Coordinates of C-alpha atoms in Angstrom, one line a residue:
Chain A
M81 CA 0.0 0.0 0.0
L82 CA 2.7 2.5 1.1
E83 CA 6.4 2.4 0.2
I84 CA 8.8 5.0 1.6
K85 CA 12.3 5.0 0.1
G86 CA 15.2 7.2 1.3
L87 CA 12.9 10.0 2.4
H88 CA 14.7 13.2 3.3
A89 CA 12.8 16.3 4.4
S90 CA 13.8 19.7 5.8
I91 CA 12.3 22.9 7.2
E92 CA 13.9 26.2 6.5
G93 CA 17.1 24.4 5.5
K94 CA 17.3 22.3 8.6
E95 CA 17.2 18.6 7.8
I96 CA 14.7 16.7 10.0
L97 CA 14.2 13.4 8.1
K98 CA 17.5 11.9 7.1
G99 CA 16.5 8.9 5.0
I100 CA 13.4 6.9 6.0
D101 CA 12.6 3.5 4.5
F102 CA 9.7 1.3 5.3
S103 CA 6.6 -0.1 3.7
V104 CA 3.1 -0.7 4.9
K105 CA 0.8 -3.5 3.6
A106 CA -3.0 -3.6 3.8
G107 CA -4.3 -4.9 7.1
E108 CA -1.2 -3.9 9.0
I109 CA -0.9 -1.6 12.0
H110 CA 2.5 0.1 12.3
A111 CA 3.6 2.0 15.4
I112 CA 6.3 4.6 15.2
M113 CA 7.9 5.5 18.5
G114 CA 10.8 7.7 19.4
P115 CA 11.9 10.5 21.7
N116 CA 10.9 14.1 21.3
G117 CA 12.3 15.9 18.3
S118 CA 13.1 12.7 16.4
G119 CA 11.0 13.6 13.4
K120 CA 7.8 11.7 14.1
S121 CA 5.4 14.6 13.5
T122 CA 7.4 15.7 10.5
L123 CA 7.0 12.3 8.9
S124 CA 3.3 12.4 9.4
A125 CA 3.0 15.9 8.0
V126 CA 5.1 15.1 5.0
L127 CA 2.9 12.0 4.3
A128 CA -0.2 14.2 4.5
G129 CA 1.2 16.9 2.3
R130 CA 1.9 19.9 4.5
D131 CA 3.9 22.2 2.2
H132 CA 5.7 23.7 5.2
F133 CA 8.3 21.0 4.7
D134 CA 10.6 20.5 1.7
V135 CA 11.2 17.0 0.6
T136 CA 14.8 17.0 -0.6
A137 CA 15.2 13.4 -1.6
G138 CA 13.5 10.0 -1.7
E139 CA 10.1 8.8 -2.8
V140 CA 6.8 7.7 -1.4
M141 CA 4.6 5.4 -3.5
Y142 CA 1.0 5.0 -2.4
E143 CA -1.2 2.4 -4.2
G144 CA 1.3 2.5 -7.0
F145 CA 1.4 6.2 -7.6
D146 CA 3.7 9.0 -6.5
L147 CA 2.2 10.4 -3.3
L148 CA 4.4 13.4 -3.1
K149 CA 3.0 14.9 -6.3
L150 CA -0.5 15.1 -4.9
S151 CA -2.0 18.1 -3.0
P152 CA -3.1 17.4 0.6
E153 CA -6.8 17.4 -0.5
D154 CA -6.1 14.9 -3.3
R155 CA -4.2 12.6 -0.9
A156 CA -7.2 12.8 1.5
R157 CA -9.7 12.1 -1.4
N158 CA -7.6 9.0 -2.3
G159 CA -7.8 7.6 1.2
I160 CA -5.1 9.1 3.3
F161 CA -6.1 10.5 6.7
L162 CA -4.0 12.3 9.2
G163 CA -5.2 12.5 12.8
F164 CA -3.6 15.7 14.2
Q165 CA -1.7 15.9 17.4
Y166 CA -3.2 19.4 17.9
P167 CA -6.5 19.5 16.1
V168 CA -7.3 23.0 14.9
E169 CA -10.3 25.0 16.1
I170 CA -12.5 26.5 13.3
P171 CA -15.1 28.7 14.9
G172 CA -18.1 29.4 12.7
V173 CA -17.9 26.1 10.8
S174 CA -20.1 23.5 12.4
N175 CA -18.9 19.9 12.7
V176 CA -21.9 18.9 10.4
N177 CA -21.0 21.4 7.7
F178 CA -17.3 20.6 7.9
M179 CA -17.9 16.9 7.5
K180 CA -20.6 17.3 4.8
T181 CA -18.2 19.4 2.8
A182 CA -15.3 16.9 3.3
I183 CA -17.5 13.8 2.4
N184 CA -19.0 15.4 -0.6
E185 CA -15.7 16.6 -1.9
K186 CA -14.4 13.0 -1.7
R187 CA -17.6 11.7 -3.4
K188 CA -17.2 14.2 -6.2
H189 CA -13.7 13.0 -6.7
M190 CA -15.0 9.4 -6.9
N191 CA -17.7 10.5 -9.4
L192 CA -20.4 9.8 -6.9
P193 CA -23.4 12.1 -6.2
P194 CA -23.5 14.0 -2.9
L195 CA -25.2 12.3 0.0
T196 CA -28.7 13.3 0.6
A197 CA -29.4 15.1 4.0
A198 CA -31.0 11.9 5.4
E199 CA -28.1 9.7 4.3
F200 CA -25.6 12.0 5.7
L201 CA -27.3 12.3 9.1
K202 CA -27.7 8.6 9.3
L203 CA -23.9 8.1 8.6
M204 CA -23.1 10.9 11.1
R205 CA -25.2 9.2 13.8
E206 CA -23.6 5.8 13.2
K207 CA -20.1 7.2 13.4
M208 CA -20.7 9.3 16.4
E209 CA -21.6 6.2 18.3
V210 CA -18.2 4.7 17.4
V211 CA -16.6 7.4 19.6
E212 CA -19.4 7.9 22.0
M213 CA -19.9 11.5 20.9
D214 CA -22.7 13.5 22.4
K215 CA -25.5 14.6 20.0
S216 CA -25.0 18.3 20.7
F217 CA -21.5 18.1 19.2
S218 CA -22.7 18.2 15.6
S219 CA -23.9 21.7 15.7
R220 CA -20.9 23.1 17.5
G221 CA -18.0 24.7 15.7
V222 CA -15.2 22.3 14.7
N223 CA -13.2 21.7 17.9
V224 CA -14.3 25.0 19.5
G225 CA -14.4 24.7 23.2
F226 CA -13.6 21.0 23.0
S227 CA -11.5 19.4 25.8
G228 CA -8.3 17.7 24.8
G229 CA -10.1 14.3 24.9
E230 CA -13.0 15.6 22.8
K231 CA -10.7 16.9 20.2
K232 CA -9.0 13.5 19.8
R233 CA -12.3 11.8 19.7
N234 CA -13.4 14.2 17.0
E235 CA -10.3 13.1 15.0
I236 CA -11.3 9.5 15.3
F237 CA -14.9 10.4 14.4
Q238 CA -13.7 12.2 11.3
M239 CA -11.6 9.2 10.4
A240 CA -14.6 7.0 10.8
M241 CA -16.7 9.3 8.5
L242 CA -14.0 9.4 5.8
E243 CA -13.1 5.7 5.9
P244 CA -9.5 6.1 4.8
K245 CA -7.3 3.3 3.4
L246 CA -4.3 4.6 5.3
A247 CA -4.8 6.4 8.6
I248 CA -1.8 8.2 10.2
L249 CA -2.5 9.0 13.8
D250 CA 0.0 11.6 15.2
E251 CA 0.2 11.3 19.0
T252 CA -3.5 10.7 19.3
D253 CA -3.0 9.5 22.8
S254 CA -1.2 12.6 24.1
G255 CA -3.2 14.4 26.7
L256 CA -5.8 11.7 27.0
D257 CA -7.1 10.3 30.3
I258 CA -7.6 6.6 30.5
D259 CA -11.3 6.7 29.5
A260 CA -10.7 8.8 26.5
L261 CA -7.8 6.6 25.5
R262 CA -10.0 3.6 25.7
I263 CA -12.7 5.2 23.5
V264 CA -10.1 6.3 20.9
A265 CA -8.5 2.9 20.8
A266 CA -11.8 1.1 20.6
G267 CA -12.7 3.4 17.6
V268 CA -9.5 2.4 15.8
N269 CA -10.0 -1.3 16.5
K270 CA -13.6 -1.1 15.2
L271 CA -12.4 0.6 12.0
K272 CA -9.6 -1.9 11.3
K273 CA -10.2 -4.0 8.2
P274 CA -8.2 -6.3 6.0
D275 CA -8.0 -3.6 3.3
N276 CA -6.9 -0.7 5.4
A277 CA -3.8 0.2 7.4
F278 CA -2.8 2.4 10.3
I279 CA 0.4 4.2 11.2
I280 CA 0.3 5.1 14.9
I281 CA 2.8 7.6 16.1
T282 CA 3.2 7.6 19.8
H283 CA 5.4 8.6 22.6
Y284 CA 4.3 6.0 25.1
Q285 CA 3.7 2.3 25.0
R286 CA 0.3 2.9 26.8
L287 CA -1.8 3.2 23.7
L288 CA -0.3 0.0 22.3
D289 CA -1.9 -1.9 25.2
Y290 CA -5.2 -1.2 23.4
I291 CA -4.1 -1.1 19.8
V292 CA -1.8 -4.0 19.1
P293 CA 0.7 -3.2 16.4
D294 CA 2.1 -5.7 13.9
I295 CA 5.3 -3.7 13.5
V296 CA 7.1 -1.2 15.7
H297 CA 9.7 1.3 14.3
I298 CA 11.9 3.4 16.5
L299 CA 12.6 6.8 14.9
Y300 CA 15.6 8.8 16.2
D301 CA 17.3 11.8 14.7
G302 CA 15.4 11.5 11.4
R303 CA 16.2 7.8 10.8
I304 CA 14.6 4.5 11.7
I305 CA 17.1 2.9 14.0
K306 CA 15.2 -0.3 14.8
T307 CA 12.2 -2.2 13.4
A308 CA 10.7 -5.3 15.1
G309 CA 7.4 -6.8 16.3
K310 CA 5.1 -5.6 19.1
E311 CA 7.5 -6.7 21.8
L312 CA 9.8 -3.9 20.9
A313 CA 7.3 -1.4 22.4
L314 CA 7.4 -3.2 25.7
E315 CA 11.1 -3.2 25.7
V316 CA 11.3 0.5 25.1
E317 CA 8.8 1.0 27.9
S318 CA 11.0 -0.7 30.4
R319 CA 14.5 0.2 29.1
G320 CA 13.9 3.6 27.5
Y321 CA 15.6 4.6 24.2
D322 CA 19.1 4.8 25.3
W323 CA 20.2 1.3 24.6
L324 CA 19.0 1.8 21.0
I325 CA 20.6 5.2 20.5
N326 CA 23.9 4.3 22.0
P327 CA 24.3 0.5 21.5
Chain B
M298 CA -48.6 39.8 6.9
A299 CA -48.2 40.8 3.2
E300 CA -50.5 43.7 3.5
K301 CA -48.1 45.4 5.8
Y302 CA -45.4 45.3 3.1
T303 CA -45.0 48.7 1.5
Y304 CA -43.5 49.1 -1.8
S305 CA -43.2 52.3 -3.7
P306 CA -44.0 51.9 -7.5
E307 CA -41.3 54.4 -8.4
I308 CA -38.6 52.1 -7.3
P309 CA -36.7 50.9 -10.4
E310 CA -37.7 47.4 -11.3
V311 CA -34.2 46.0 -11.1
F312 CA -34.4 46.4 -7.4
R313 CA -35.9 43.7 -5.3
C314 CA -35.3 43.4 -1.7
R315 CA -36.9 40.5 0.1
V316 CA -35.4 40.3 3.4
P317 CA -37.1 37.2 4.7
L318 CA -38.6 38.7 7.8
H319 CA -42.2 38.2 8.0
G320 CA -44.1 41.5 8.6
T321 CA -41.1 43.6 7.9
R322 CA -42.3 47.1 7.1
Q323 CA -40.3 48.8 4.4
A324 CA -39.7 52.5 3.7
F325 CA -37.4 53.8 1.0
L326 CA -35.1 56.8 1.1
M327 CA -34.6 57.6 -2.6
N328 CA -31.7 59.9 -3.0
G329 CA -32.5 61.2 0.5
K330 CA -36.2 61.6 0.0
L331 CA -38.6 59.4 2.0
R332 CA -41.1 57.4 0.1
E333 CA -43.5 55.4 2.0
E334 CA -47.1 54.7 1.5
E335 CA -49.3 55.6 4.4
G336 CA -49.9 52.5 6.4
E337 CA -52.6 51.8 9.0
D338 CA -49.8 51.1 11.4
S339 CA -49.9 53.8 14.0
L340 CA -47.4 52.3 16.4
L341 CA -44.6 53.8 14.4
K342 CA -44.3 57.2 13.1
I343 CA -41.9 57.8 10.2
E344 CA -42.0 61.2 8.6
A345 CA -40.0 62.9 5.9
G346 CA -37.4 65.3 7.1
S347 CA -37.0 68.7 5.6
P348 CA -35.8 68.8 2.9
L349 CA -34.3 65.3 3.0
G350 CA -33.9 62.4 5.5
F351 CA -36.5 61.0 7.8
N352 CA -37.7 61.2 11.4
L353 CA -38.6 58.1 13.2
N354 CA -40.4 58.3 16.5
V355 CA -41.1 55.2 18.5
T356 CA -43.3 56.4 21.3
K357 CA -42.9 55.6 25.0
G358 CA -43.6 52.0 25.9
T359 CA -44.2 50.8 22.3
I360 CA -43.0 47.4 21.6
L361 CA -42.7 47.0 17.8
P362 CA -43.8 43.5 16.9
D363 CA -42.0 43.6 13.6
S364 CA -38.9 44.9 12.1
L365 CA -38.7 48.2 10.2
Q366 CA -36.5 48.2 7.2
I367 CA -35.4 51.5 5.8
I368 CA -33.7 51.1 2.4
T369 CA -31.5 54.0 1.3
V370 CA -31.1 54.0 -2.4
R371 CA -29.1 56.2 -4.8
D372 CA -30.0 56.2 -8.5
S373 CA -29.7 58.3 -11.6
E374 CA -32.6 60.5 -10.7
N375 CA -30.2 62.6 -8.6
T376 CA -26.5 62.3 -9.1
E377 CA -25.6 65.4 -7.2
P378 CA -23.8 65.0 -3.8
I379 CA -26.4 65.0 -1.1
S380 CA -26.4 65.3 2.6
Y381 CA -29.2 64.9 5.1
T382 CA -30.0 64.1 8.7
N383 CA -32.2 61.3 10.0
N384 CA -33.5 61.5 13.5
L385 CA -34.5 58.3 15.3
S386 CA -36.0 58.6 18.7
F387 CA -36.8 55.5 20.9
G388 CA -39.1 56.4 23.7
A389 CA -38.7 55.1 27.3
M390 CA -39.2 51.3 27.7
S391 CA -39.8 50.9 24.0
E392 CA -38.4 48.0 22.0
S393 CA -37.4 48.2 18.3
N394 CA -35.7 46.2 15.6
I395 CA -34.5 48.3 12.7
L396 CA -32.7 47.2 9.5
L397 CA -31.0 50.0 7.5
C398 CA -29.8 49.0 4.0
S399 CA -28.0 51.1 1.5
H400 CA -27.7 50.5 -2.2
T401 CA -26.7 52.2 -5.4
L402 CA -28.9 51.4 -8.4
S403 CA -27.1 53.1 -11.3
M404 CA -23.5 53.3 -12.2
D405 CA -23.2 57.1 -11.6
E406 CA -20.8 58.5 -9.2
F407 CA -22.5 59.1 -5.9
K408 CA -21.5 61.1 -2.8
T409 CA -23.8 60.7 0.2
D410 CA -23.2 62.3 3.5
S411 CA -25.7 61.4 6.2
E412 CA -26.1 62.0 9.9
M413 CA -28.1 59.6 12.1
N414 CA -29.1 61.0 15.4
I415 CA -30.2 58.2 17.6
N416 CA -31.8 58.9 21.0
V417 CA -32.5 56.0 23.2
Y418 CA -34.6 56.9 26.3
E419 CA -34.8 55.3 29.6
G420 CA -35.0 51.5 29.6
A421 CA -35.5 51.4 25.8
R422 CA -34.0 48.5 23.8
V423 CA -32.9 48.9 20.2
N424 CA -31.4 46.6 17.7
I425 CA -30.1 48.1 14.5
V426 CA -28.5 46.2 11.7
V427 CA -26.9 48.2 8.9
M428 CA -26.2 46.5 5.6
Q429 CA -24.1 48.4 3.1
N430 CA -24.0 47.2 -0.4
E431 CA -22.9 49.9 -2.9
H432 CA -20.8 50.0 -6.0
N433 CA -17.3 51.1 -6.4
R434 CA -18.1 54.6 -7.5
S435 CA -20.0 55.4 -4.4
L436 CA -18.7 57.5 -1.5
H437 CA -20.9 57.2 1.5
K438 CA -20.4 58.7 4.9
V439 CA -22.6 57.9 7.8
R440 CA -22.2 59.6 11.1
F441 CA -24.1 57.9 14.0
N442 CA -24.7 60.1 17.0
V443 CA -26.0 57.8 19.7
N444 CA -27.3 59.0 23.1
L445 CA -28.1 56.5 25.7
A446 CA -30.2 57.2 28.8
K447 CA -30.5 55.3 32.0
D448 CA -30.8 51.5 31.7
S449 CA -31.2 51.7 27.9
Y450 CA -29.6 49.3 25.5
I451 CA -28.6 49.5 21.9
R452 CA -26.8 47.1 19.7
I453 CA -25.7 48.2 16.2
N454 CA -24.3 45.6 13.8
I455 CA -22.8 47.0 10.6
V456 CA -22.2 44.7 7.7
S457 CA -20.3 46.5 5.0
L458 CA -20.4 44.2 2.0
H459 CA -19.3 46.4 -0.8
G460 CA -18.6 50.0 -1.6
G461 CA -16.0 52.3 -3.1
M462 CA -15.5 54.4 -0.1
L463 CA -17.5 53.8 3.1
E464 CA -17.0 55.9 6.2
N465 CA -18.8 54.9 9.3
E466 CA -18.4 57.2 12.3
I467 CA -20.0 56.4 15.5
E468 CA -20.2 58.8 18.4
A469 CA -21.8 57.1 21.4
R470 CA -22.5 58.8 24.6
L471 CA -23.6 56.8 27.7
T472 CA -25.4 59.5 29.7
G473 CA -27.5 57.4 32.0
E474 CA -26.4 54.9 34.6
G475 CA -26.8 51.2 33.6
A476 CA -26.8 51.9 29.9
T477 CA -25.3 49.4 27.5
C478 CA -23.9 50.0 24.0
E479 CA -22.8 47.2 21.7
L480 CA -21.2 48.0 18.4
N481 CA -20.2 45.3 16.0
G482 CA -19.1 45.4 12.4
I483 CA -17.6 43.4 9.6
Y484 CA -16.2 44.9 6.5
L485 CA -15.2 43.1 3.3
V486 CA -13.1 45.1 0.9
D487 CA -11.1 44.3 -2.2
G488 CA -9.9 46.0 -5.4
T489 CA -9.1 49.6 -4.4
Q490 CA -12.0 49.9 -2.0
E491 CA -11.6 51.8 1.3
I492 CA -13.4 51.7 4.5
H493 CA -13.0 53.9 7.6
T494 CA -14.5 53.2 10.9
T495 CA -14.3 55.7 13.7
V496 CA -15.7 55.0 17.1
N497 CA -15.8 57.4 20.0
M498 CA -17.3 55.7 23.0
H499 CA -17.8 58.1 25.8
H500 CA -18.7 56.8 29.2
L501 CA -20.0 59.8 31.2
V502 CA -21.7 58.2 34.1
P503 CA -21.1 55.2 36.4
R504 CA -22.1 51.6 35.8
C505 CA -22.4 51.6 32.0
T506 CA -21.1 48.9 29.6
S507 CA -19.8 49.1 26.1
R508 CA -18.6 46.3 23.8
Q509 CA -17.1 46.7 20.4
L510 CA -16.1 44.0 18.0
F511 CA -15.0 44.9 14.4
K512 CA -13.6 42.4 12.0
G513 CA -12.5 43.0 8.4
I514 CA -11.2 41.0 5.5
L515 CA -9.1 42.8 3.0
D516 CA -7.9 41.7 -0.4
D517 CA -6.0 43.2 -3.4
E518 CA -5.1 46.9 -2.7
S519 CA -7.9 47.7 -0.4
K520 CA -7.5 49.8 2.7
A521 CA -9.2 49.9 6.1
L522 CA -8.8 52.5 8.8
F523 CA -10.0 51.8 12.3
F524 CA -9.9 54.5 14.8
G525 CA -11.5 53.6 18.1
K526 CA -11.4 55.6 21.3
I527 CA -13.0 54.7 24.7
K528 CA -13.1 57.7 26.9
V529 CA -14.1 57.2 30.6
S530 CA -15.0 60.3 32.4
Q531 CA -13.9 60.9 36.0
D532 CA -17.4 60.1 37.4
A533 CA -17.9 57.0 35.4
Q534 CA -16.8 54.5 38.0
K535 CA -17.7 50.8 37.5
T536 CA -17.5 51.2 33.8
E537 CA -17.0 48.1 31.7
A538 CA -15.7 48.9 28.2
Y539 CA -14.2 46.6 25.7
Q540 CA -13.0 47.0 22.1
A541 CA -11.5 44.7 19.6
N542 CA -10.5 45.1 16.0
H543 CA -9.2 42.2 14.0
N544 CA -8.2 42.1 10.4
L545 CA -7.5 39.4 7.9
L546 CA -5.2 40.4 5.0
L547 CA -5.4 38.3 1.9
S548 CA -2.9 40.2 -0.1
R549 CA 0.4 41.8 0.5
K550 CA -0.8 45.1 -0.9
A551 CA -3.9 45.4 1.3
K552 CA -3.4 47.8 4.2
V553 CA -4.9 48.2 7.6
Y554 CA -4.4 51.2 9.9
A555 CA -5.7 50.5 13.4
Q556 CA -5.6 52.9 16.2
P557 CA -7.3 51.8 19.4
Q558 CA -7.2 54.3 22.2
L559 CA -8.2 54.4 25.9
E560 CA -8.6 57.5 27.8
I561 CA -9.5 56.8 31.4
Y562 CA -10.1 59.3 34.2
A563 CA -11.9 57.0 36.6
D564 CA -10.1 54.5 38.8
D565 CA -12.6 51.7 39.2
V566 CA -13.1 50.4 35.7
K567 CA -12.7 47.3 33.5
C568 CA -11.4 48.2 30.1
S569 CA -9.6 46.5 27.4
H570 CA -8.8 47.1 23.8
G571 CA -6.9 45.3 21.1
A572 CA -6.2 45.3 17.4
T573 CA -4.6 42.6 15.3
S574 CA -4.0 42.0 11.7
G575 CA -2.9 38.7 10.2
R576 CA -3.0 36.3 7.3
L577 CA -5.0 33.1 6.8
D578 CA -3.9 30.4 9.2
E579 CA -1.7 28.0 7.4
M580 CA -2.3 25.2 9.9
A581 CA -6.1 25.5 9.8
L582 CA -6.0 25.5 6.0
F583 CA -3.9 22.3 6.0
Y584 CA -6.3 20.8 8.5
M585 CA -9.2 21.3 6.2
R586 CA -7.3 20.2 3.1
S587 CA -6.2 17.0 4.9
R588 CA -9.9 16.2 5.1
G589 CA -10.3 16.5 1.4
I590 CA -11.5 20.1 1.3
G591 CA -10.0 21.9 -1.7
A592 CA -7.6 24.8 -1.1
E593 CA -9.9 27.5 -2.4
E594 CA -12.9 26.1 -0.4
A595 CA -10.7 25.9 2.7
K596 CA -9.8 29.6 2.3
I597 CA -13.5 30.6 2.0
L598 CA -14.4 28.5 5.1
Q599 CA -11.7 30.1 7.1
Q600 CA -12.8 33.6 6.1
L601 CA -16.4 32.8 6.9
A602 CA -15.3 31.4 10.3
F603 CA -13.3 34.7 10.9
V604 CA -16.3 36.9 10.5
Y605 CA -18.8 34.6 12.1
A606 CA -18.2 35.9 15.6
V607 CA -19.6 39.2 14.5
L608 CA -22.5 37.8 12.4
E609 CA -23.7 35.6 15.2
K610 CA -24.5 38.7 17.2
I611 CA -27.3 39.7 14.8
Y612 CA -30.6 39.5 16.8
N613 CA -32.8 37.8 14.3
E614 CA -32.0 34.3 13.1
E615 CA -33.5 34.6 9.6
L616 CA -31.7 37.9 9.0
R617 CA -28.5 36.5 10.3
Q618 CA -28.7 33.6 7.9
R619 CA -29.6 35.9 5.0
L620 CA -26.6 38.1 5.8
L621 CA -24.3 35.1 6.2
D622 CA -25.4 34.0 2.7
L623 CA -24.6 37.4 1.3
V624 CA -21.2 37.5 3.0
E625 CA -20.5 34.0 1.6
A626 CA -21.5 35.1 -1.9
R627 CA -19.3 38.2 -1.5
L628 CA -16.3 36.1 -0.4
R629 CA -16.8 33.7 -3.3
G630 CA -16.5 36.7 -5.7
E631 CA -20.1 36.4 -6.9
F632 CA -20.7 40.1 -6.5
G633 CA -18.7 41.2 -9.5
H634 CA -21.4 40.8 -12.1
C635 CA -23.9 42.9 -10.3
T636 CA -22.2 46.0 -8.9
N637 CA -25.5 47.9 -8.7
C638 CA -26.9 45.0 -6.9
S639 CA -29.8 44.7 -4.6
M640 CA -30.2 42.1 -1.9
N641 CA -31.3 39.4 -4.1
C642 CA -29.7 39.1 -7.4
C643 CA -26.7 36.9 -6.4

C-alpha cells in the first residue's frame, strides 16, 4: 500500500528526516515511537502533504502512484487520513457542515453524487456512536471549546466518517485520560479492516496496550534505527531509548 | 402579513429586496427623499425630514412586533452630492428592531453624507442592523450620534459588504447609569475599496457597559482604517468597556491602519482594547485540506469562520442567515457581475 524509500525532508534548510525507509501493507498496524524531536510529526505531516516542509530526496509510493506529487486534498480524497496531534479549532464552521463538505468533496472525486441530507445524518449518527460522541456536538464549531479528549475523539470520528485506506495518527494518545484513551483505541479497533492500514505515532507504550501493532519502528534523529514486532514497544517502555541510541 | 409590506411603485424594477422577515415594514429613502405609503400602522411614526432624510419616533412604551427596514437608495434621478440628517427617537421602555440598508442602483458616481441622530430613552431596547452594499463609485459617509439614557440598550451591527469608499463614524454617549452600548461590524473590501471606521465611545456616568467587535477581510489593494477611542470620564466608576478590531489580510498590498485608544479618568473600571492583523492560518488550511476540502474552499471556510463571531450577534436568526449567505457570496467573488446589486440578485 505504502512504500517509503530514502525520504529526506527539511524545514527552512534544517534537515529533519534523514533517510526513512519502510513499507506498509494492507491490514497492518505500524507503530512509530521515538523521543521528542526525532521527526515523528514531520514524517506524518510530509505524508499528509503539508507544504511547510521540503522533501529533498527519496520517494513515497502509495497504491502504485507518486504520493508526493499530490496536493493534501487529493491525498485525502484518495484515502489518506492524518489524525492531528493538535486538532485545529475552526469557529463558525459547524462539525456537520465541515464533515458534509469533506465527504461530498471526496464523493465528487470518486464520481459519486453528494449524499442526501438523510443519508448524511444517518452516517453521522452511526459514526458518532463509534466514539461515544454527544449529539450536541454536531452543531458546535469544529473543535471549538472541546476538551483535549473531545478533540482527539473528534479526530477518530472524522476518520470513521471518511473511511480512509491509510490512517496516520499523530500522538492521538497525548493528553488523554484513560477513559478517552480507551474510546479512541476502541474506535481504531472497530475501523480496522483487512483492506486498510494504520500508522500510529506515539510517545508511550500505553496506547499500544489497546491497539496491538504488527510492526514497531523506532525513529531517532530522522532515521529509523530499529524495526521489530510488538514486543519492541514493551522493551522500550522498560528500558527507554538509550540502549537503541547508544548501542 | 403581506398587507403590511409597503412598496413604492417608483422604485426601479431592477431592485428587489426581500429580506425574509415576516411582517417587515419597508420604507425607502430615494436619494435622501422618504417614500413610504401611508400605512394603517400607527405604532410607528416615520416622517420625511426637511428637505431630506427621515424622522422616526417610537413612542414611550411601544414594543414593535415587527422589524422596520429602511432602504437607502441612490440612483440616476439625482446624481448630485447629497447630505441629510435622520432622527431616530426611541421612547422610554420601547423595543425596536431596525434594518438599514443602502444600495446604489445606477453606475453614476455618488456622494452621500448622512447623519443619524439616535436617542434611546430610559429603559428602551434597540437593535439596529446596517447593511451596506454599494458600488465602487459610491462614496458614502454615515455619522451615527447615539445618546443612551439610564438602563437603555442599543446594539448596532454594521455589515459592510461592498462600496468604493465607506465611512462609518459612531459617536456614542452613555449618559444614564446602567446603559449598554454594543457595536459590532464586519467589512469586506477588495480592489481599491476603502473603509473607515471611527468610534468614540464616551462613558459619562457610572455603571455603563460598552462592547465593540469589528472584523475585516481585505484583499487586493484595499484599505481599512479603524480609529477607536474609549473615553471614561472621572465620574464614570464601575465602567466596563471593551473594544477589539481584527483584520485578515489576503494580499500583500492590502493595508490596515488600526488605532485603538483608551482615555480613562476614573479608577474603578474594567477596560480592554486590542487590534490585530494577520493572514490566513496555514495550519487551519492544512487541517481542512487534509480532510479532502480543496484549497480554495478551505480559504472561504476560514474567512467565513473569521467573521462569524460578528454575524452571530445579529438578533434575528433569519436575518443572520440571510446576511451570512450574502457574506459568503461576496467572499466567493459572486458580486462582480452585479455591482449595482440589490439584496437578491446573487
